[in-house]
JSON list of C-alpha atoms in Angstrom, two decimals:
[
{"chain": "A", "resi": 1, "resn": "MET", "atom": "CA", "xyz": [-127.96, -115.05, 140.44]},
{"chain": "A", "resi": 2, "resn": "LYS", "atom": "CA", "xyz": [-130.84, -113.90, 138.37]},
{"chain": "A", "resi": 3, "resn": "ALA", "atom": "CA", "xyz": [-133.51, -115.80, 140.44]},
{"chain": "A", "resi": 4, "resn": "LEU", "atom": "CA", "xyz": [-131.70, -114.76, 143.59]},
{"chain": "A", "resi": 5, "resn": "THR", "atom": "CA", "xyz": [-131.95, -110.98, 142.15]},
{"chain": "A", "resi": 6, "resn": "ALA", "atom": "CA", "xyz": [-135.64, -111.60, 141.39]},
{"chain": "A", "resi": 7, "resn": "LEU", "atom": "CA", "xyz": [-136.35, -112.83, 144.61]},
{"chain": "A", "resi": 8, "resn": "LEU", "atom": "CA", "xyz": [-134.67, -109.94, 146.50]},
{"chain": "A", "resi": 9, "resn": "LEU", "atom": "CA", "xyz": [-136.31, -107.31, 144.06]},
{"chain": "A", "resi": 10, "resn": "SER", "atom": "CA", "xyz": [-139.83, -108.89, 144.74]},
{"chain": "A", "resi": 11, "resn": "ALA", "atom": "CA", "xyz": [-139.07, -109.15, 148.61]},
{"chain": "A", "resi": 12, "resn": "THR", "atom": "CA", "xyz": [-138.74, -105.42, 148.21]},
{"chain": "A", "resi": 13, "resn": "VAL", "atom": "CA", "xyz": [-141.84, -104.73, 146.83]},
{"chain": "A", "resi": 14, "resn": "PHE", "atom": "CA", "xyz": [-143.85, -106.68, 149.28]},
{"chain": "A", "resi": 15, "resn": "THR", "atom": "CA", "xyz": [-142.33, -104.95, 152.21]},
{"chain": "A", "resi": 16, "resn": "ALA", "atom": "CA", "xyz": [-142.28, -101.40, 151.02]},
{"chain": "A", "resi": 17, "resn": "ALA", "atom": "CA", "xyz": [-144.17, -99.12, 153.25]},
{"chain": "A", "resi": 18, "resn": "PRO", "atom": "CA", "xyz": [-147.87, -98.48, 152.31]},
{"chain": "A", "resi": 19, "resn": "ALA", "atom": "CA", "xyz": [-149.01, -95.75, 149.92]},
{"chain": "A", "resi": 20, "resn": "PHE", "atom": "CA", "xyz": [-150.32, -93.49, 152.56]},
{"chain": "A", "resi": 21, "resn": "ALA", "atom": "CA", "xyz": [-149.22, -92.48, 156.02]},
{"chain": "A", "resi": 22, "resn": "ALA", "atom": "CA", "xyz": [-151.09, -93.94, 158.94]},
{"chain": "A", "resi": 23, "resn": "ASP", "atom": "CA", "xyz": [-151.74, -90.20, 160.25]},
{"chain": "A", "resi": 24, "resn": "GLU", "atom": "CA", "xyz": [-153.91, -89.15, 156.85]},
{"chain": "A", "resi": 25, "resn": "THR", "atom": "CA", "xyz": [-157.14, -89.96, 158.51]},
{"chain": "A", "resi": 26, "resn": "ALA", "atom": "CA", "xyz": [-158.60, -88.02, 161.43]},
{"chain": "A", "resi": 27, "resn": "GLY", "atom": "CA", "xyz": [-162.13, -87.80, 163.00]},
{"chain": "A", "resi": 28, "resn": "TRP", "atom": "CA", "xyz": [-163.98, -84.85, 161.19]},
{"chain": "A", "resi": 29, "resn": "GLN", "atom": "CA", "xyz": [-164.84, -83.14, 164.20]},
{"chain": "A", "resi": 30, "resn": "ASP", "atom": "CA", "xyz": [-161.75, -83.26, 166.66]},
{"chain": "A", "resi": 31, "resn": "ASN", "atom": "CA", "xyz": [-159.00, -83.86, 163.84]},
{"chain": "A", "resi": 32, "resn": "LYS", "atom": "CA", "xyz": [-157.94, -86.67, 166.50]},
{"chain": "A", "resi": 33, "resn": "PRO", "atom": "CA", "xyz": [-155.47, -89.07, 164.27]},
{"chain": "A", "resi": 34, "resn": "GLN", "atom": "CA", "xyz": [-157.41, -92.17, 163.10]},
{"chain": "A", "resi": 35, "resn": "SER", "atom": "CA", "xyz": [-156.24, -95.68, 161.96]},
{"chain": "A", "resi": 36, "resn": "LEU", "atom": "CA", "xyz": [-158.22, -98.73, 160.36]},
{"chain": "A", "resi": 37, "resn": "GLU", "atom": "CA", "xyz": [-156.10, -101.02, 162.64]},
{"chain": "A", "resi": 38, "resn": "SER", "atom": "CA", "xyz": [-158.17, -99.45, 165.81]},
{"chain": "A", "resi": 39, "resn": "LEU", "atom": "CA", "xyz": [-161.02, -101.31, 164.44]},
{"chain": "A", "resi": 40, "resn": "LYS", "atom": "CA", "xyz": [-161.73, -104.69, 166.08]},
{"chain": "A", "resi": 41, "resn": "ALA", "atom": "CA", "xyz": [-164.69, -106.44, 164.43]},
{"chain": "A", "resi": 42, "resn": "PRO", "atom": "CA", "xyz": [-164.09, -109.51, 162.40]},
{"chain": "A", "resi": 43, "resn": "VAL", "atom": "CA", "xyz": [-165.39, -107.60, 159.21]},
{"chain": "A", "resi": 44, "resn": "ARG", "atom": "CA", "xyz": [-164.73, -103.83, 158.51]},
{"chain": "A", "resi": 45, "resn": "VAL", "atom": "CA", "xyz": [-166.75, -101.54, 155.75]},
{"chain": "A", "resi": 46, "resn": "VAL", "atom": "CA", "xyz": [-164.68, -98.38, 154.79]},
{"chain": "A", "resi": 47, "resn": "ASN", "atom": "CA", "xyz": [-166.64, -96.07, 152.61]},
{"chain": "A", "resi": 48, "resn": "LEU", "atom": "CA", "xyz": [-164.53, -93.51, 150.91]},
{"chain": "A", "resi": 49, "resn": "TRP", "atom": "CA", "xyz": [-166.93, -90.45, 149.93]},
{"chain": "A", "resi": 50, "resn": "ALA", "atom": "CA", "xyz": [-167.34, -86.76, 149.42]},
{"chain": "A", "resi": 51, "resn": "THR", "atom": "CA", "xyz": [-169.94, -84.23, 150.11]},
{"chain": "A", "resi": 52, "resn": "TRP", "atom": "CA", "xyz": [-169.88, -83.43, 146.23]},
{"chain": "A", "resi": 53, "resn": "CYS", "atom": "CA", "xyz": [-170.44, -86.76, 145.18]},
{"chain": "A", "resi": 54, "resn": "GLY", "atom": "CA", "xyz": [-174.21, -87.10, 144.43]},
{"chain": "A", "resi": 55, "resn": "PRO", "atom": "CA", "xyz": [-174.43, -91.29, 144.73]},
{"chain": "A", "resi": 56, "resn": "CYS", "atom": "CA", "xyz": [-172.17, -90.69, 148.10]},
{"chain": "A", "resi": 57, "resn": "ARG", "atom": "CA", "xyz": [-174.94, -88.66, 149.70]},
{"chain": "A", "resi": 58, "resn": "LYS", "atom": "CA", "xyz": [-177.74, -90.93, 148.21]},
{"chain": "A", "resi": 59, "resn": "GLU", "atom": "CA", "xyz": [-176.11, -94.10, 149.43]},
{"chain": "A", "resi": 60, "resn": "MET", "atom": "CA", "xyz": [-175.23, -92.71, 153.19]},
{"chain": "A", "resi": 61, "resn": "PRO", "atom": "CA", "xyz": [-179.00, -92.98, 154.54]},
{"chain": "A", "resi": 62, "resn": "ALA", "atom": "CA", "xyz": [-179.16, -96.69, 153.36]},
{"chain": "A", "resi": 63, "resn": "MET", "atom": "CA", "xyz": [-175.53, -97.57, 154.70]},
{"chain": "A", "resi": 64, "resn": "SER", "atom": "CA", "xyz": [-176.55, -95.99, 157.92]},
{"chain": "A", "resi": 65, "resn": "ALA", "atom": "CA", "xyz": [-179.77, -97.78, 158.67]},
{"chain": "A", "resi": 66, "resn": "TRP", "atom": "CA", "xyz": [-177.77, -101.03, 157.56]},
{"chain": "A", "resi": 67, "resn": "TYR", "atom": "CA", "xyz": [-175.23, -100.25, 159.96]},
{"chain": "A", "resi": 68, "resn": "LYS", "atom": "CA", "xyz": [-177.78, -99.67, 163.00]},
{"chain": "A", "resi": 69, "resn": "ALA", "atom": "CA", "xyz": [-179.20, -103.14, 162.33]},
{"chain": "A", "resi": 70, "resn": "GLN", "atom": "CA", "xyz": [-176.03, -104.95, 162.56]},
{"chain": "A", "resi": 71, "resn": "LYS", "atom": "CA", "xyz": [-175.08, -106.92, 165.84]},
{"chain": "A", "resi": 72, "resn": "LYS", "atom": "CA", "xyz": [-172.92, -104.82, 167.78]},
{"chain": "A", "resi": 73, "resn": "GLY", "atom": "CA", "xyz": [-169.13, -105.76, 167.59]},
{"chain": "A", "resi": 74, "resn": "SER", "atom": "CA", "xyz": [-169.95, -107.92, 164.34]},
{"chain": "A", "resi": 75, "resn": "VAL", "atom": "CA", "xyz": [-169.06, -105.38, 161.91]},
{"chain": "A", "resi": 76, "resn": "ASP", "atom": "CA", "xyz": [-166.98, -101.98, 162.23]},
{"chain": "A", "resi": 77, "resn": "MET", "atom": "CA", "xyz": [-167.97, -99.14, 159.72]},
{"chain": "A", "resi": 78, "resn": "VAL", "atom": "CA", "xyz": [-166.42, -95.95, 158.86]},
{"chain": "A", "resi": 79, "resn": "GLY", "atom": "CA", "xyz": [-166.89, -93.22, 156.13]},
{"chain": "A", "resi": 80, "resn": "ILE", "atom": "CA", "xyz": [-163.78, -91.54, 155.05]},
{"chain": "A", "resi": 81, "resn": "ALA", "atom": "CA", "xyz": [-164.58, -88.36, 153.60]},
{"chain": "A", "resi": 82, "resn": "LEU", "atom": "CA", "xyz": [-162.27, -86.62, 150.75]},
{"chain": "A", "resi": 83, "resn": "ASP", "atom": "CA", "xyz": [-163.44, -83.30, 151.70]},
{"chain": "A", "resi": 84, "resn": "THR", "atom": "CA", "xyz": [-163.43, -80.38, 153.99]},
{"chain": "A", "resi": 85, "resn": "THR", "atom": "CA", "xyz": [-164.49, -80.19, 157.99]},
{"chain": "A", "resi": 86, "resn": "ASP", "atom": "CA", "xyz": [-166.86, -77.34, 156.80]},
{"chain": "A", "resi": 87, "resn": "ASN", "atom": "CA", "xyz": [-168.58, -79.37, 153.96]},
{"chain": "A", "resi": 88, "resn": "ILE", "atom": "CA", "xyz": [-168.62, -82.35, 156.14]},
{"chain": "A", "resi": 89, "resn": "GLY", "atom": "CA", "xyz": [-170.15, -80.74, 159.06]},
{"chain": "A", "resi": 90, "resn": "LYS", "atom": "CA", "xyz": [-172.87, -78.89, 156.84]},
{"chain": "A", "resi": 91, "resn": "PHE", "atom": "CA", "xyz": [-173.58, -82.35, 155.07]},
{"chain": "A", "resi": 92, "resn": "LEU", "atom": "CA", "xyz": [-174.20, -84.32, 158.23]},
{"chain": "A", "resi": 93, "resn": "LYS", "atom": "CA", "xyz": [-176.29, -81.73, 159.93]},
{"chain": "A", "resi": 94, "resn": "GLN", "atom": "CA", "xyz": [-178.72, -82.46, 157.29]},
{"chain": "A", "resi": 95, "resn": "THR", "atom": "CA", "xyz": [-177.87, -86.16, 156.79]},
{"chain": "A", "resi": 96, "resn": "PRO", "atom": "CA", "xyz": [-176.79, -87.75, 160.04]},
{"chain": "A", "resi": 97, "resn": "VAL", "atom": "CA", "xyz": [-175.20, -91.20, 160.12]},
{"chain": "A", "resi": 98, "resn": "SER", "atom": "CA", "xyz": [-174.86, -94.00, 162.65]},
{"chain": "A", "resi": 99, "resn": "TYR", "atom": "CA", "xyz": [-171.33, -94.82, 161.98]},
{"chain": "A", "resi": 100, "resn": "PRO", "atom": "CA", "xyz": [-168.05, -92.85, 162.47]},
{"chain": "A", "resi": 101, "resn": "ILE", "atom": "CA", "xyz": [-166.87, -90.45, 159.78]},
{"chain": "A", "resi": 102, "resn": "TRP", "atom": "CA", "xyz": [-163.22, -89.54, 159.45]},
{"chain": "A", "resi": 103, "resn": "ARG", "atom": "CA", "xyz": [-161.74, -87.15, 157.20]},
{"chain": "A", "resi": 104, "resn": "TYR", "atom": "CA", "xyz": [-158.87, -87.52, 154.83]},
{"chain": "A", "resi": 105, "resn": "THR", "atom": "CA", "xyz": [-155.96, -85.11, 155.94]},
{"chain": "A", "resi": 106, "resn": "GLY", "atom": "CA", "xyz": [-153.10, -86.01, 153.37]},
{"chain": "A", "resi": 107, "resn": "ALA", "atom": "CA", "xyz": [-151.99, -84.40, 150.18]},
{"chain": "A", "resi": 108, "resn": "ASN", "atom": "CA", "xyz": [-152.35, -87.00, 147.74]},
{"chain": "A", "resi": 109, "resn": "SER", "atom": "CA", "xyz": [-155.88, -88.54, 147.61]},
{"chain": "A", "resi": 110, "resn": "ARG", "atom": "CA", "xyz": [-155.40, -90.30, 144.62]},
{"chain": "A", "resi": 111, "resn": "ASN", "atom": "CA", "xyz": [-152.60, -92.39, 146.16]},
{"chain": "A", "resi": 112, "resn": "PHE", "atom": "CA", "xyz": [-154.86, -92.67, 149.28]},
{"chain": "A", "resi": 113, "resn": "MET", "atom": "CA", "xyz": [-157.49, -93.97, 147.08]},
{"chain": "A", "resi": 114, "resn": "LYS", "atom": "CA", "xyz": [-155.03, -96.40, 145.43]},
{"chain": "A", "resi": 115, "resn": "ALA", "atom": "CA", "xyz": [-153.85, -97.75, 148.45]},
{"chain": "A", "resi": 116, "resn": "HIS", "atom": "CA", "xyz": [-157.48, -98.82, 149.21]},
{"chain": "A", "resi": 117, "resn": "GLY", "atom": "CA", "xyz": [-157.93, -100.62, 146.10]},
{"chain": "A", "resi": 118, "resn": "ASN", "atom": "CA", "xyz": [-159.32, -97.73, 143.90]},
{"chain": "A", "resi": 119, "resn": "ASN", "atom": "CA", "xyz": [-157.47, -97.59, 140.76]},
{"chain": "A", "resi": 120, "resn": "VAL", "atom": "CA", "xyz": [-159.85, -95.80, 139.01]},
{"chain": "A", "resi": 121, "resn": "GLY", "atom": "CA", "xyz": [-160.26, -92.90, 141.60]},
{"chain": "A", "resi": 122, "resn": "VAL", "atom": "CA", "xyz": [-163.97, -93.08, 141.65]},
{"chain": "A", "resi": 123, "resn": "LEU", "atom": "CA", "xyz": [-166.39, -92.13, 144.43]},
{"chain": "A", "resi": 124, "resn": "PRO", "atom": "CA", "xyz": [-168.32, -93.63, 146.31]},
{"chain": "A", "resi": 125, "resn": "PHE", "atom": "CA", "xyz": [-165.88, -96.31, 146.98]},
{"chain": "A", "resi": 126, "resn": "THR", "atom": "CA", "xyz": [-166.32, -99.16, 149.65]},
{"chain": "A", "resi": 127, "resn": "VAL", "atom": "CA", "xyz": [-164.32, -101.91, 150.84]},
{"chain": "A", "resi": 128, "resn": "VAL", "atom": "CA", "xyz": [-165.54, -104.84, 152.55]},
{"chain": "A", "resi": 129, "resn": "GLU", "atom": "CA", "xyz": [-162.75, -106.77, 154.29]},
{"chain": "A", "resi": 130, "resn": "ALA", "atom": "CA", "xyz": [-162.12, -109.43, 157.00]},
{"chain": "A", "resi": 131, "resn": "PRO", "atom": "CA", "xyz": [-158.36, -108.34, 158.06]},
{"chain": "A", "resi": 132, "resn": "LYS", "atom": "CA", "xyz": [-157.71, -111.55, 160.11]},
{"chain": "A", "resi": 133, "resn": "CYS", "atom": "CA", "xyz": [-157.88, -113.97, 157.09]},
{"chain": "A", "resi": 134, "resn": "GLY", "atom": "CA", "xyz": [-156.70, -111.07, 154.73]},
{"chain": "A", "resi": 135, "resn": "TYR", "atom": "CA", "xyz": [-160.02, -111.21, 152.72]},
{"chain": "A", "resi": 136, "resn": "LYS", "atom": "CA", "xyz": [-160.83, -107.99, 150.77]},
{"chain": "A", "resi": 137, "resn": "GLN", "atom": "CA", "xyz": [-163.81, -106.91, 148.39]},
{"chain": "A", "resi": 138, "resn": "THR", "atom": "CA", "xyz": [-164.19, -103.47, 146.86]},
{"chain": "A", "resi": 139, "resn": "ILE", "atom": "CA", "xyz": [-167.35, -102.09, 145.43]},
{"chain": "A", "resi": 140, "resn": "THR", "atom": "CA", "xyz": [-167.46, -99.21, 142.99]},
{"chain": "A", "resi": 141, "resn": "GLY", "atom": "CA", "xyz": [-170.25, -96.96, 142.98]},
{"chain": "A", "resi": 142, "resn": "GLU", "atom": "CA", "xyz": [-173.54, -96.89, 145.20]},
{"chain": "A", "resi": 143, "resn": "VAL", "atom": "CA", "xyz": [-174.09, -99.55, 147.80]},
{"chain": "A", "resi": 144, "resn": "ASN", "atom": "CA", "xyz": [-177.53, -100.48, 149.57]},
{"chain": "A", "resi": 145, "resn": "GLU", "atom": "CA", "xyz": [-178.67, -102.63, 152.52]},
{"chain": "A", "resi": 146, "resn": "LYS", "atom": "CA", "xyz": [-178.74, -105.45, 150.07]},
{"chain": "A", "resi": 147, "resn": "SER", "atom": "CA", "xyz": [-175.44, -105.22, 148.70]},
{"chain": "A", "resi": 148, "resn": "LEU", "atom": "CA", "xyz": [-173.80, -104.36, 151.93]},
{"chain": "A", "resi": 149, "resn": "THR", "atom": "CA", "xyz": [-175.37, -107.55, 153.63]},
{"chain": "A", "resi": 150, "resn": "ALA", "atom": "CA", "xyz": [-174.16, -109.78, 150.70]},
{"chain": "A", "resi": 151, "resn": "ALA", "atom": "CA", "xyz": [-170.57, -108.52, 150.66]},
{"chain": "A", "resi": 152, "resn": "VAL", "atom": "CA", "xyz": [-170.56, -108.97, 154.69]},
{"chain": "A", "resi": 153, "resn": "ASN", "atom": "CA", "xyz": [-171.89, -112.35, 154.59]},
{"chain": "A", "resi": 154, "resn": "LEU", "atom": "CA", "xyz": [-169.26, -113.42, 151.79]},
{"chain": "A", "resi": 155, "resn": "ALA", "atom": "CA", "xyz": [-166.46, -111.87, 153.89]},
{"chain": "A", "resi": 156, "resn": "LYS", "atom": "CA", "xyz": [-167.69, -114.08, 156.81]},
{"chain": "A", "resi": 157, "resn": "THR", "atom": "CA", "xyz": [-168.07, -117.27, 154.66]},
{"chain": "A", "resi": 158, "resn": "LYS", "atom": "CA", "xyz": [-164.57, -116.73, 153.24]},
{"chain": "A", "resi": 159, "resn": "CYS", "atom": "CA", "xyz": [-162.92, -116.39, 156.40]},
{"chain": "A", "resi": 160, "resn": "LYS", "atom": "CA", "xyz": [-164.86, -119.47, 158.47]}
]
């Protein structure tokens, strides 16, 4: 009976709803709801950032150049800003990027970050994942072209 109870409890944990709602991300300009499930490439890169984060601002030109150099359809990349629309707009006017920028619109950014594997709550924070095979790698801190290439190549080799 104890084993059955433990099994039922663990099943409940694994089938629980995610820690954030799907409608907690939106296009930063149009406020149109966005979802990671809409990204169809075999590997996706999700970068959590904010305009007040120095390392976030520093890494974005390198991430943009890296993304531009990728074969179309091989990698999807999105930056999710934990910031206001006004701040995002001002920043992107000075530092345009080649990948889509979404904005976190929910009320609990800590839970949102945890749902993506960021238990520390630090920015920048990047997730490289291959959803079809369940591979996921998290990177805390600033990334560059070399670290992104290595992470994406590792995801591709893990999912062959």
